[in-house]
Short mmCIF file of C-alpha atoms and ligand atoms in Angstrom, two decimals:
data_model
loop_
_atom_site.label_atom_id
_atom_site.label_comp_id
_atom_site.label_asym_id
_atom_site.label_seq_id
_atom_site.Cartn_x
_atom_site.Cartn_y
_atom_site.Cartn_z
CA UNK E 27 -26.15 17.94 -21.53
CA UNK E 28 -24.54 14.49 -21.55
CA UNK E 29 -26.35 11.66 -23.33
CA UNK E 30 -26.24 9.75 -20.03
CA UNK E 31 -28.43 12.41 -18.46
CA UNK E 32 -31.06 12.43 -21.17
CA UNK E 33 -33.69 9.95 -20.05
CA UNK E 34 -35.64 8.31 -22.87
CA UNK E 35 -37.66 5.76 -20.91
CA UNK E 36 -38.63 6.98 -17.46
CA UNK E 37 -40.34 3.78 -16.37
CA UNK E 38 -37.20 1.67 -16.84
CA UNK E 39 -34.58 4.41 -16.53
CA UNK E 40 -33.04 4.13 -19.97
CA UNK E 41 -30.84 6.99 -21.23
CA UNK E 42 -30.09 8.25 -24.73
CA UNK E 43 -26.56 6.88 -24.30
CA UNK E 44 -28.01 3.40 -23.62
CA UNK E 45 -30.06 3.61 -26.83
CA UNK E 46 -27.04 4.65 -28.88
CA UNK E 47 -24.92 1.85 -27.40
CA UNK E 48 -27.58 -0.71 -28.29
CA UNK E 49 -27.78 0.65 -31.86
CA UNK E 50 -23.99 0.45 -32.12
CA UNK E 51 -24.09 -3.17 -30.93
CA UNK E 52 -26.38 -4.02 -33.83
CA UNK E 53 -29.84 -3.87 -32.25
CA UNK E 54 -31.49 -1.73 -34.91
CA UNK E 55 -35.26 -2.09 -34.36
CA UNK E 56 -37.62 -1.31 -31.50
CA UNK E 57 -38.38 -4.93 -30.53
CA UNK E 58 -34.70 -5.87 -30.33
CA UNK E 59 -33.77 -2.80 -28.30
CA UNK E 60 -36.73 -3.40 -26.00
CA UNK E 61 -35.46 -6.91 -25.20
CA UNK E 62 -32.04 -5.65 -24.18
CA UNK E 63 -32.91 -2.36 -22.45
CA UNK E 64 -36.55 -2.85 -21.36
CA UNK E 65 -37.70 0.34 -23.10
CA UNK E 66 -41.49 0.26 -23.27
CA UNK E 67 -41.84 -2.56 -20.73
CA UNK E 68 -42.82 -0.36 -17.79
CA UNK E 69 -46.19 0.89 -16.56
CA UNK E 70 -46.68 3.31 -19.48
CA UNK E 71 -45.96 0.55 -22.03
CA UNK E 72 -44.03 2.84 -24.33
CA UNK E 73 -46.53 5.66 -24.45
CA UNK E 74 -43.86 8.20 -23.59
CA UNK E 75 -40.66 6.61 -24.94
CA UNK E 76 -41.74 4.80 -28.08
CA UNK E 77 -41.73 7.82 -30.40
CA UNK E 78 -38.37 8.98 -29.00
CA UNK E 79 -36.80 5.58 -29.58
CA UNK E 80 -38.38 5.46 -33.02
CA UNK E 81 -36.72 8.75 -33.95
CA UNK E 82 -33.32 7.55 -32.76
CA UNK E 83 -33.68 4.33 -34.76
CA UNK E 84 -34.70 6.28 -37.85
CA UNK E 85 -31.75 8.67 -37.52
CA UNK E 86 -29.31 5.78 -37.05
CA UNK E 87 -30.64 3.74 -39.96
CA UNK E 88 -31.10 6.88 -42.08
CA UNK E 89 -34.73 6.12 -42.81
CA UNK E 90 -38.01 7.98 -42.43
CA UNK E 91 -39.35 7.64 -38.83
CA UNK E 92 -42.75 6.78 -40.32
CA UNK E 93 -41.29 3.48 -41.51
CA UNK E 94 -39.96 2.42 -38.09
CA UNK E 95 -42.26 -0.02 -36.32
CA UNK E 96 -42.77 0.04 -32.56
CA UNK E 97 -44.15 -2.74 -30.39
CA UNK E 98 -47.63 -4.15 -30.47
CA UNK E 99 -50.29 -2.61 -28.27
CA UNK E 100 -51.41 -5.30 -25.86
CA UNK E 101 -53.85 -5.30 -22.97
CA UNK E 102 -53.92 -3.64 -20.49
CA UNK E 103 -53.74 -0.08 -21.69
CA UNK E 104 -53.41 1.19 -18.13
CA UNK E 105 -52.65 -0.76 -14.98
CA UNK E 106 -55.53 -2.52 -13.26
CA UNK E 107 -55.41 -4.24 -9.87
CA UNK E 108 -55.78 -8.00 -10.40
CA UNK E 109 -58.08 -8.34 -7.41
CA UNK E 110 -60.54 -5.95 -9.07
CA UNK E 111 -60.67 -8.17 -12.13
CA UNK E 112 -60.99 -11.30 -10.02
CA UNK E 113 -63.91 -9.89 -8.10
CA UNK E 114 -65.61 -8.12 -10.99
CA UNK E 115 -68.13 -10.87 -11.78
CA UNK E 116 -68.09 -13.28 -8.88
CA UNK E 117 -71.32 -14.92 -9.99
CA UNK E 118 -70.04 -16.12 -13.39
CA UNK Z 13 -23.59 -18.08 -53.78
CA UNK Z 14 -23.02 -18.26 -50.02
CA UNK Z 15 -21.74 -21.49 -48.53
CA UNK Z 16 -22.07 -22.67 -44.96
CA UNK Z 17 -20.90 -25.72 -43.07
CA UNK Z 18 -24.25 -25.71 -41.27
CA UNK Z 19 -27.38 -23.56 -41.29
CA UNK Z 20 -29.37 -23.22 -38.08
CA UNK Z 21 -32.98 -22.15 -38.62
CA UNK Z 22 -34.17 -20.08 -35.66
CA UNK Z 23 -32.24 -17.75 -33.34
CA UNK Z 24 -34.24 -18.51 -30.20
CA UNK Z 25 -32.49 -19.84 -27.12
CA UNK Z 26 -32.20 -23.33 -28.70
CA UNK Z 27 -30.59 -22.14 -31.93
CA UNK Z 28 -28.30 -19.80 -30.01
CA UNK Z 29 -27.10 -22.54 -27.67
CA UNK Z 30 -26.56 -24.95 -30.56
CA UNK Z 31 -24.59 -22.33 -32.53
CA UNK Z 32 -22.43 -21.50 -29.53
CA UNK Z 33 -21.68 -25.14 -28.69
CA UNK Z 34 -20.82 -26.05 -32.28
CA UNK Z 35 -18.51 -23.06 -32.59
CA UNK Z 36 -16.87 -23.81 -29.27
CA UNK Z 37 -16.05 -27.31 -30.54
CA UNK Z 38 -14.29 -25.68 -33.47
CA UNK Z 39 -16.86 -25.78 -36.25
CA UNK Z 40 -16.38 -22.93 -38.73
CA UNK Z 41 -18.78 -21.27 -41.09
CA UNK Z 42 -21.94 -21.57 -39.00
CA UNK Z 43 -24.88 -19.49 -40.20
CA UNK Z 44 -27.98 -18.78 -38.10
CA UNK Z 45 -31.11 -17.52 -39.85
CA UNK Z 46 -34.15 -15.97 -38.26
CA UNK Z 47 -37.22 -14.69 -40.00
CA UNK Z 48 -37.70 -11.79 -37.62
CA UNK Z 49 -35.89 -9.48 -35.18
CA UNK Z 50 -33.82 -10.59 -32.18
CA UNK Z 51 -35.84 -13.08 -30.06
CA UNK Z 52 -39.16 -12.95 -31.84
CA UNK Z 53 -40.29 -16.42 -30.79
CA UNK Z 54 -41.16 -18.13 -27.52
CA UNK Z 55 -37.85 -17.32 -25.84
CA UNK Z 56 -38.64 -13.64 -25.27
CA UNK Z 57 -42.23 -14.44 -24.29
CA UNK Z 58 -41.51 -17.08 -21.68
CA UNK Z 59 -41.63 -17.20 -17.89
CA UNK Z 60 -37.94 -18.21 -17.87
CA UNK Z 61 -38.33 -20.30 -14.77
CA UNK Z 62 -35.78 -23.06 -14.33
CA UNK Z 63 -36.72 -26.06 -12.22
CA UNK Z 64 -35.50 -29.56 -11.52
CA UNK Z 65 -38.73 -30.83 -9.99
CA UNK Z 66 -39.95 -33.17 -12.71
CA UNK Z 67 -41.77 -36.48 -12.75
CA UNK Z 68 -39.63 -38.26 -15.35
CA UNK Z 69 -35.99 -39.19 -14.82
CA UNK Z 70 -35.05 -37.74 -18.18
CA UNK Z 71 -36.42 -34.26 -17.49
CA UNK Z 72 -34.79 -34.26 -14.03
CA UNK Z 73 -31.39 -35.01 -15.55
CA UNK Z 74 -31.73 -32.44 -18.33
CA UNK Z 75 -32.79 -29.74 -15.88
CA UNK Z 76 -30.09 -30.52 -13.33
CA UNK Z 77 -27.37 -30.35 -15.94
CA UNK Z 78 -28.73 -27.12 -17.38
CA UNK Z 79 -28.83 -25.50 -13.93
CA UNK Z 80 -25.19 -26.42 -13.44
CA UNK Z 81 -24.46 -24.46 -16.60
CA UNK Z 82 -26.61 -21.44 -15.67
CA UNK Z 83 -24.92 -21.07 -12.29
CA UNK Z 84 -21.65 -20.10 -13.96
CA UNK Z 85 -22.95 -18.90 -17.36
CA UNK Z 86 -21.78 -15.28 -16.91
CA UNK Z 87 -18.17 -16.45 -16.58
CA UNK Z 88 -18.33 -19.29 -19.11
CA UNK Z 89 -19.75 -17.01 -21.78
CA UNK Z 90 -17.67 -14.04 -20.66
CA UNK Z 91 -20.80 -11.88 -20.58
CA UNK Z 92 -20.50 -8.16 -19.93
CA UNK Z 93 -23.96 -7.93 -18.36
CA UNK Z 94 -25.56 -10.28 -15.80
CA UNK Z 95 -28.05 -13.02 -16.73
CA UNK Z 96 -29.79 -12.37 -13.37
CA UNK Z 97 -29.96 -15.98 -12.25
CA UNK Z 98 -32.05 -15.87 -9.09
CA UNK Z 99 -32.15 -19.14 -7.17
CA UNK Z 100 -35.16 -18.50 -4.97
CA UNK Z 101 -36.47 -22.03 -5.42
CA UNK Z 102 -39.76 -23.39 -6.77
CA UNK Z 103 -42.56 -24.01 -4.32
CA UNK Z 104 -45.00 -26.44 -5.91
CA UNK Z 105 -48.37 -26.71 -4.19
CA UNK Z 106 -50.34 -29.88 -3.83
CA UNK Z 107 -54.09 -29.57 -3.47
CA UNK Z 108 -55.29 -33.15 -2.97
CA UNK Z 109 -54.40 -36.53 -1.47
CA UNK Z 110 -53.66 -37.92 -4.94
CA UNK Z 111 -51.30 -35.08 -5.68
CA UNK Z 112 -49.58 -35.58 -2.28
CA UNK Z 113 -48.91 -39.19 -3.24
CA UNK Z 114 -47.59 -38.25 -6.69
CA UNK Z 115 -45.36 -35.57 -5.14
CA UNK Z 116 -43.97 -38.09 -2.64
CA UNK Z 117 -42.89 -40.21 -5.63
CA UNK Z 118 -41.48 -37.22 -7.49
CA UNK Z 119 -39.37 -36.18 -4.50
CA UNK Z 120 -37.93 -39.71 -4.17
CA UNK Z 121 -37.02 -39.75 -7.84
CA UNK Z 122 -35.51 -36.26 -7.70
CA UNK Z 123 -33.50 -37.02 -4.54
CA UNK Z 124 -32.16 -40.22 -6.12
CA UNK Z 125 -30.80 -38.05 -8.95
CA UNK Z 126 -29.09 -35.61 -6.60
CA UNK Z 127 -31.80 -32.92 -6.71
CA UNK Z 128 -32.34 -31.51 -3.19
CA UNK Z 129 -36.17 -31.31 -3.20
CA UNK Z 130 -38.06 -31.48 0.11
CA UNK Z 131 -41.68 -32.38 0.75
CA UNK Z 132 -43.02 -29.69 3.09
CA UNK Z 133 -46.02 -29.50 5.39
CA UNK Z 134 -48.39 -26.57 5.04
CA UNK Z 135 -46.71 -24.74 7.93
CA UNK Z 136 -43.25 -25.20 6.46
CA UNK Z 137 -44.47 -23.85 3.12
CA UNK Z 138 -46.04 -20.85 4.84
CA UNK Z 139 -42.65 -20.01 6.36
CA UNK Z 140 -41.27 -19.61 2.84
CA UNK Z 141 -44.25 -17.61 1.50
CA UNK Z 142 -46.18 -16.30 4.52
CA UNK Z 143 -48.97 -14.68 2.51
CA UNK Z 144 -50.01 -17.88 0.72
CA UNK Z 145 -53.69 -18.59 1.30
CA UNK Z 146 -53.46 -21.55 3.75
CA UNK Z 147 -56.79 -22.89 2.50
CA UNK Z 148 -55.61 -23.14 -1.09
CA UNK Z 149 -53.25 -26.13 -0.68
CA UNK Z 150 -52.41 -29.19 1.40
CA UNK Z 151 -48.65 -29.75 1.18
CA UNK Z 152 -45.85 -28.49 -1.07
CA UNK Z 153 -42.52 -29.51 -2.51
CA UNK Z 154 -39.59 -27.12 -2.53
CA UNK Z 155 -36.26 -27.19 -4.31
CA UNK Z 156 -34.05 -24.30 -3.28
CA UNK Z 157 -31.73 -24.41 -6.30
CA UNK Z 158 -34.55 -23.89 -8.81
CA UNK Z 159 -35.09 -20.33 -9.95
CA UNK Z 160 -35.43 -17.77 -12.69
CA UNK Z 161 -33.20 -16.13 -15.30
CA UNK Z 162 -33.61 -13.05 -17.46
CA UNK Z 163 -34.43 -14.71 -20.81
CA UNK Z 164 -33.38 -11.70 -22.91
CA UNK Z 165 -29.97 -11.40 -21.30
CA UNK Z 166 -29.33 -15.16 -21.18
CA UNK Z 167 -30.01 -15.23 -24.91
CA UNK Z 168 -27.81 -12.21 -25.52
CA UNK Z 169 -24.98 -13.89 -23.60
CA UNK Z 170 -25.14 -16.89 -25.97
CA UNK Z 171 -25.58 -14.62 -28.98
CA UNK Z 172 -22.51 -12.48 -28.27
CA UNK Z 173 -20.37 -15.50 -27.31
CA UNK Z 174 -21.36 -17.25 -30.55
CA UNK Z 175 -20.61 -14.10 -32.58
CA UNK Z 176 -17.17 -13.85 -30.98
CA UNK Z 177 -16.50 -17.43 -32.08
CA UNK Z 178 -17.32 -16.42 -35.64
CA UNK Z 179 -20.96 -17.48 -35.99
CA UNK Z 180 -22.79 -15.44 -38.62
CA UNK Z 181 -26.34 -14.24 -37.92
CA UNK Z 182 -28.91 -13.06 -40.44
CA UNK Z 183 -32.16 -11.68 -39.02
CA UNK Z 184 -35.23 -10.87 -41.13
CA UNK Z 185 -34.39 -13.89 -43.29
CA UNK Z 186 -37.29 -16.30 -43.53
CA UNK Z 187 -36.43 -19.83 -44.62
CA UNK Z 188 -38.88 -20.70 -47.40
CA UNK Z 189 -37.45 -23.92 -48.73
CA UNK Z 190 -34.73 -26.51 -48.24
CA UNK Z 191 -33.53 -28.23 -51.41
CA UNK Z 192 -32.47 -31.88 -51.39
CA UNK Z 193 -30.26 -33.53 -53.99
CA UNK Z 194 -30.08 -37.36 -54.01
CA UNK Z 195 -31.80 -37.39 -50.62
CA UNK Z 196 -29.17 -35.11 -49.10
CA UNK Z 197 -29.44 -31.47 -48.14
CA UNK Z 198 -28.05 -29.15 -50.81
CA UNK Z 199 -29.25 -25.63 -50.08
CA UNK Z 200 -31.44 -23.38 -47.98
CA UNK Z 201 -33.53 -20.69 -49.62
CA UNK Z 202 -34.77 -17.64 -47.71
CA UNK Z 203 -36.82 -14.66 -48.87
CA UNK Z 204 -33.51 -12.78 -49.24
CA UNK Z 205 -30.79 -15.31 -50.20
CA UNK Z 206 -29.66 -18.83 -50.96
CA UNK Z 207 -27.05 -20.72 -48.99
CA UNK Z 208 -25.34 -23.94 -50.06
CA UNK Z 209 -24.98 -26.37 -47.20
CA UNK Z 210 -25.19 -30.07 -46.37
CA UNK Z 211 -26.43 -29.62 -42.84
CA UNK Z 212 -29.50 -27.91 -41.41
CA UNK Z 213 -30.69 -27.64 -37.81
CA UNK Z 214 -34.40 -27.13 -37.28
CA UNK Z 215 -34.61 -24.92 -34.18
CA UNK Z 216 -37.63 -22.98 -35.39
CA UNK Z 217 -39.67 -23.35 -32.17
CA UNK Z 218 -43.38 -23.04 -32.95
CA UNK Z 219 -42.60 -23.46 -36.65
CA UNK Z 220 -40.43 -26.59 -36.37
CA UNK Z 221 -43.12 -28.71 -38.03
CA UNK Z 222 -43.18 -26.43 -41.06
CA UNK Z 223 -39.39 -26.56 -41.43
CA UNK Z 224 -39.46 -30.38 -41.16
CA UNK Z 225 -42.07 -30.41 -43.90
CA UNK Z 226 -39.59 -28.71 -46.24
CA UNK Z 227 -37.47 -31.89 -46.26
CA UNK Z 228 -40.46 -34.23 -46.18
CA UNK Z 229 -40.33 -35.09 -42.47
CA UNK Z 230 -43.53 -35.11 -40.43
CA UNK Z 231 -42.31 -34.11 -36.95
CA UNK Z 232 -44.97 -35.17 -34.40
CA UNK Z 233 -45.44 -31.75 -32.80
CA UNK Z 234 -48.07 -29.04 -32.72
CA UNK Z 235 -48.07 -25.45 -31.46
CA UNK Z 236 -50.51 -23.65 -29.21
CA UNK Z 237 -50.83 -20.23 -27.61
CA UNK Z 238 -49.88 -19.83 -23.96
CA UNK Z 239 -50.73 -16.55 -22.32
CA UNK Z 240 -48.87 -14.79 -19.55
CA UNK Z 241 -49.00 -11.44 -17.78
CA UNK Z 242 -46.75 -9.08 -15.89
CA UNK Z 243 -47.44 -6.58 -13.11
CA UNK Z 244 -45.69 -3.33 -12.51
CA UNK Z 245 -42.69 -3.34 -10.16
CA UNK Z 246 -43.70 -4.31 -6.62
CA UNK Z 247 -41.86 -4.40 -3.32
CA UNK Z 248 -40.08 -7.70 -2.69
CA UNK Z 249 -42.83 -10.16 -1.72
CA UNK Z 250 -42.19 -13.47 -3.45
CA UNK Z 251 -38.89 -15.25 -3.14
CA UNK Z 252 -39.64 -18.57 -4.90
CA UNK Z 253 -41.67 -19.36 -7.99
CA UNK Z 254 -45.06 -20.56 -6.73
CA UNK Z 255 -46.70 -23.16 -8.91
CA UNK Z 256 -49.65 -25.52 -8.85
CA UNK Z 257 -50.52 -28.03 -11.56
CA UNK Z 258 -54.01 -28.68 -10.22
CA UNK Z 259 -54.88 -24.98 -9.76
CA UNK Z 260 -53.17 -24.18 -13.04
CA UNK Z 261 -50.83 -21.34 -12.16
CA UNK Z 262 -47.19 -20.36 -12.01
CA UNK Z 263 -46.19 -17.05 -10.47
CA UNK Z 264 -42.78 -15.52 -9.91
CA UNK Z 265 -41.36 -12.16 -8.89
CA UNK Z 266 -38.25 -11.36 -10.91
CA UNK Z 267 -35.28 -9.34 -9.56
CA UNK Z 268 -36.50 -6.29 -11.49
CA UNK Z 269 -39.53 -6.31 -9.15
CA UNK Z 270 -42.30 -7.14 -11.58
CA UNK Z 271 -44.34 -10.30 -11.05
CA UNK Z 272 -45.05 -12.68 -13.92
CA UNK Z 273 -47.74 -15.32 -13.97
CA UNK Z 274 -49.26 -17.69 -16.46
CA UNK Z 275 -51.59 -20.63 -16.85
CA UNK Z 276 -52.48 -23.26 -19.33
CA UNK Z 277 -55.57 -23.02 -21.53
CA UNK Z 278 -56.94 -26.55 -21.97
CA UNK Z 279 -59.05 -25.34 -24.90
CA UNK Z 280 -56.20 -23.75 -26.85
CA UNK Z 281 -56.32 -24.51 -30.56
CA UNK Z 282 -53.39 -26.04 -32.41
CA UNK Z 283 -52.16 -23.09 -34.45
CA UNK Z 284 -49.77 -20.12 -34.39
CA UNK Z 285 -52.00 -17.60 -32.65
CA UNK Z 286 -50.22 -15.50 -29.99
CA UNK Z 287 -52.98 -13.03 -29.17
CA UNK Z 288 -54.17 -11.94 -25.73
CA UNK Z 289 -57.62 -12.87 -24.50
CA UNK Z 290 -59.85 -11.34 -21.88
CA UNK Z 291 -60.69 -14.85 -20.70
CA UNK Z 292 -57.07 -15.51 -19.73
CA UNK Z 293 -56.87 -12.30 -17.72
CA UNK Z 294 -60.10 -13.12 -15.95
CA UNK Z 295 -59.11 -16.69 -15.01
CA UNK Z 296 -55.57 -15.71 -14.11
CA UNK Z 297 -56.76 -12.93 -11.82
CA UNK Z 298 -59.18 -15.29 -10.07
CA UNK Z 299 -56.57 -17.98 -9.58
CA UNK Z 300 -53.93 -15.65 -8.18
CA UNK Z 301 -56.45 -13.89 -5.98
CA UNK Z 302 -57.31 -17.26 -4.46
CA UNK Z 303 -53.75 -18.52 -3.87
CA UNK Z 304 -51.72 -15.33 -3.44
CA UNK Z 305 -54.12 -12.53 -2.44
CA UNK Z 306 -51.24 -10.10 -1.74
CA UNK Z 307 -49.94 -10.53 -5.27
CA UNK Z 308 -53.44 -9.92 -6.63
CA UNK Z 309 -53.28 -6.39 -5.22
CA UNK Z 310 -50.66 -5.48 -7.84
CA UNK Z 311 -51.43 -3.77 -11.12
CA UNK Z 312 -51.19 -5.84 -14.28
CA UNK Z 313 -49.60 -3.79 -17.07
CA UNK Z 314 -49.31 -6.21 -19.98
CA UNK Z 315 -50.51 -9.60 -21.14
CA UNK Z 316 -49.12 -11.46 -24.12
CA UNK Z 317 -48.95 -14.89 -25.71
CA UNK Z 318 -46.30 -17.23 -27.06
CA UNK Z 319 -46.15 -20.67 -28.62
CA UNK Z 320 -45.62 -23.92 -26.81
CA UNK Z 321 -44.40 -26.54 -29.28
CA UNK Z 322 -45.64 -29.88 -28.00
CA UNK Z 323 -44.73 -33.56 -28.50
CA UNK Z 324 -46.93 -36.54 -27.54
CA UNK Z 325 -44.89 -37.11 -24.32
CA UNK Z 326 -44.21 -33.45 -23.40
CA UNK Z 327 -40.48 -34.09 -23.69
CA UNK Z 328 -38.35 -32.54 -26.42
CA UNK Z 329 -36.96 -33.96 -29.63
CA UNK Z 330 -33.18 -33.52 -29.85
CA UNK Z 331 -32.26 -35.74 -32.71
CA UNK Z 332 -30.94 -36.47 -36.16
CA UNK Z 333 -33.40 -37.74 -38.74
CA UNK Z 334 -33.76 -40.03 -41.73
CA UNK Z 335 -32.77 -37.15 -44.03
CA UNK Z 336 -28.99 -37.04 -43.97
CA UNK Z 337 -27.76 -33.77 -42.50
CA UNK Z 338 -31.12 -32.70 -41.06
CA UNK Z 339 -31.16 -32.24 -37.27
CA UNK Z 340 -34.03 -31.33 -34.98
CA UNK Z 341 -34.36 -29.50 -31.64
CA UNK Z 342 -38.01 -28.76 -30.86
CA UNK Z 343 -41.08 -29.84 -28.91
CA UNK Z 344 -40.14 -28.26 -25.60
CA UNK Z 345 -43.65 -27.48 -24.30
CA UNK Z 346 -43.15 -24.97 -21.47
CA UNK Z 347 -39.56 -25.86 -20.65
CA UNK Z 348 -37.33 -25.16 -23.62
CA UNK Z 349 -35.73 -22.16 -22.05
CA UNK Z 350 -34.32 -24.06 -19.11
CA UNK Z 351 -33.17 -26.99 -21.29
CA UNK Z 352 -31.21 -24.81 -23.72
CA UNK Z 353 -27.72 -25.55 -22.34
CA UNK Z 354 -28.24 -29.30 -22.67
CA UNK Z 355 -29.94 -28.86 -26.06
CA UNK Z 356 -26.80 -27.21 -27.40
CA UNK Z 357 -24.41 -29.73 -25.89
CA UNK Z 358 -26.35 -32.81 -26.99
CA UNK Z 359 -27.15 -31.71 -30.51
CA UNK Z 360 -23.50 -30.75 -30.99
CA UNK Z 361 -22.43 -34.27 -29.99
CA UNK Z 362 -24.99 -35.70 -32.40
CA UNK Z 363 -23.89 -33.46 -35.29
CA UNK Z 364 -20.18 -34.09 -34.71
CA UNK Z 365 -20.77 -37.85 -34.37
CA UNK Z 366 -19.29 -37.93 -30.88
CA UNK Z 367 -20.14 -40.60 -28.31
CA UNK Z 368 -23.52 -39.70 -26.79
CA UNK Z 369 -24.73 -39.43 -23.22
CA UNK Z 370 -26.79 -42.53 -22.35
CA UNK Z 371 -30.04 -40.59 -22.01
CA UNK Z 372 -29.75 -39.02 -25.47
CA UNK Z 373 -31.52 -41.98 -27.07
CA UNK Z 374 -34.69 -41.13 -25.18
CA UNK Z 375 -34.79 -37.76 -26.97
CA UNK Z 376 -34.63 -39.22 -30.47
CA UNK Z 377 -37.64 -38.68 -32.70
CA UNK Z 378 -37.78 -42.45 -33.31
CA UNK Z 379 -39.29 -42.98 -29.87
CA UNK Z 380 -42.66 -42.01 -31.33
CA UNK Z 381 -42.59 -45.00 -33.66
CA UNK Z 382 -43.89 -46.98 -30.70
CA UNK Z 383 -46.36 -44.75 -28.89
CA UNK Z 384 -47.16 -47.34 -26.20
CA UNK Z 385 -43.70 -47.22 -24.71
CA UNK Z 386 -43.30 -43.48 -24.19
CA UNK Z 387 -42.80 -42.09 -20.66
CA UNK Z 388 -45.09 -39.05 -20.37
CA UNK Z 389 -44.21 -36.02 -18.26
CA UNK Z 390 -47.23 -35.03 -16.14
CA UNK Z 391 -45.78 -32.19 -14.09
CA UNK Z 392 -46.62 -29.45 -16.56
CA UNK Z 393 -48.62 -26.23 -16.64
C1 FAD D 21 -45.95 -18.11 -21.97
C2 FAD D 21 -44.77 -19.03 -21.98
C3 FAD D 21 -44.11 -19.32 -20.78
C4 FAD D 21 -43.01 -20.17 -20.77
N1 FAD D 21 -42.35 -20.39 -19.58
C5 FAD D 21 -41.22 -21.12 -19.59
C6 FAD D 21 -40.47 -21.28 -18.38
O1 FAD D 21 -40.82 -20.77 -17.33
N2 FAD D 21 -39.33 -22.02 -18.44
C7 FAD D 21 -38.89 -22.60 -19.60
O2 FAD D 21 -37.86 -23.25 -19.59
N3 FAD D 21 -39.60 -22.45 -20.75
C8 FAD D 21 -40.74 -21.74 -20.76
N4 FAD D 21 -41.46 -21.61 -21.92
C9 FAD D 21 -41.03 -22.35 -23.11
C10 FAD D 21 -39.88 -21.67 -23.81
O3 FAD D 21 -40.20 -20.33 -24.07
C11 FAD D 21 -39.60 -22.37 -25.13
O4 FAD D 21 -39.57 -23.76 -24.98
C12 FAD D 21 -38.24 -21.93 -25.69
O5 FAD D 21 -38.12 -20.53 -25.65
C13 FAD D 21 -38.07 -22.45 -27.09
O6 FAD D 21 -36.93 -21.86 -27.66
P1 FAD D 21 -36.60 -22.12 -29.16
O7 FAD D 21 -35.32 -21.44 -29.45
O8 FAD D 21 -36.68 -23.58 -29.41
O9 FAD D 21 -37.82 -21.45 -29.96
P2 FAD D 21 -38.14 -19.89 -30.23
O10 FAD D 21 -37.66 -19.02 -29.16
O11 FAD D 21 -39.58 -19.83 -30.59
O12 FAD D 21 -37.25 -19.56 -31.49
C14 FAD D 21 -37.58 -20.03 -32.78
C15 FAD D 21 -37.11 -18.99 -33.77
O13 FAD D 21 -37.29 -19.52 -35.08
C16 FAD D 21 -37.63 -18.44 -35.93
N5 FAD D 21 -38.27 -19.00 -37.12
C17 FAD D 21 -39.45 -19.64 -37.21
N6 FAD D 21 -39.72 -19.98 -38.49
C18 FAD D 21 -38.66 -19.56 -39.23
C19 FAD D 21 -38.33 -19.61 -40.62
N7 FAD D 21 -39.15 -20.17 -41.53
N8 FAD D 21 -37.16 -19.05 -41.03
C20 FAD D 21 -36.31 -18.48 -40.13
N9 FAD D 21 -36.58 -18.40 -38.81
C21 FAD D 21 -37.74 -18.93 -38.36
C22 FAD D 21 -38.54 -17.58 -35.08
O14 FAD D 21 -38.57 -16.24 -35.55
C23 FAD D 21 -37.90 -17.70 -33.70
O15 FAD D 21 -37.03 -16.62 -33.40
C24 FAD D 21 -42.57 -20.77 -21.97
C25 FAD D 21 -43.23 -20.48 -23.17
C26 FAD D 21 -44.31 -19.62 -23.19
C27 FAD D 21 -44.98 -19.32 -24.48
#
């Protein structure tokens, strides 16, 4: 299977080939790669791609995957409709 | 030991633009240091809106010139991707008689400087964004050449162009001290190396004050957290950036489809906090639900924070200083992304001792020696 056809981030449609190109260009950590390719920026916020990207970074840098940092967990953990928040405590 | 002609502290959009412009003018041996990964500061956290609708002449000029650059940046920088410059305009809502009057003045000023802003009635504004809540505003101003850019890719375009011109970048290198000898800059010390140099640019964004302190300069700026959120991808529903100073919101759909929005927290503390608060989400949701109810039906997927670095007049400092060889580019409040092209051009002229544009004087740090005379920018969120 070609690296182009292996999808790493389904939310933002990023392939394994894209990840390898970014690594080759010198983006060698999760945060930098995220800024260029949008991995982890979609609705799942990296829950499916982060560990895959982490492994690729570790392999490229020849380090233990445990030592590779991924992005910060930020609210919200799953998508919420803004209107629901707006109307949640009208009497405040 | 390493030697550099100049060391730029901070690889945000300001540092990148300065590095590129210096290299383009032929300077060799330029080193850019950043304490973290690519775009760790405000640049990657910002709304990346670019607008020319300002209330001071200076900001209007800076923004107009920067937009001229952005409109052909892909070609100028020979960029292999696209910076995604979307000129959908900025629609700025007025919500009171007083604001109407101020906007009338702003439009006159902007028009006199060649910025094509129009003052619109409510009906005219509703033609541009039909799902605006008609009860949430009175009139609006609209400038069709304002817009939005992908901040990551704009930065990468500068970064790659600067690299091609020979600029050297070192990430994960935190500047810890700057050593002076006989009042002149002698070397920069990071947690990983030392570099001999006689020139340093402080482009450290939210940490510009701290870098100034290393050479004994008290730059009159502070930093505070500004929060922002993004929704998941939505169908095309918002062409311009919609903004209101009085309702405290800016909201923009980017070409990718997601919608970004932010607001100012009047109670923000002066520090380096960039955390996310429930309070922001709550207020933001209420504000957008009031003004743009269709947008409020979208799912928010992430909130985050970034630092505004703020001067007493909400206009930047682009300046040399009383320490020979120490240059400053900071204090951009919420508009340092859009001013980056002009930041790089101006500071390069200052560093190379070239004749300066007439408005450059108004950006010098010395203006704060006489606080009574400063011209404050009020059109800010
Ligand atoms: C939520 C939000 C929304 C915004 N919206 C807009 C907008 O719509 N339009 C607009 O034009 N602007 C906007 N801004 C403002 C804009 O983001 C900033 O003005 C701009 O990005 C500043 O760029 P900079 O390069 O000066 O600073 P930064 O991008 O912060 O870069 C400074 C760099 O210096 C590095 N650094 C700091 N200390 C050290 C050290 N000791 N050693 C080495 N490196 C160091 C940091 O790691 C960082 O990478 C917004 C800002 C925020 C927070």
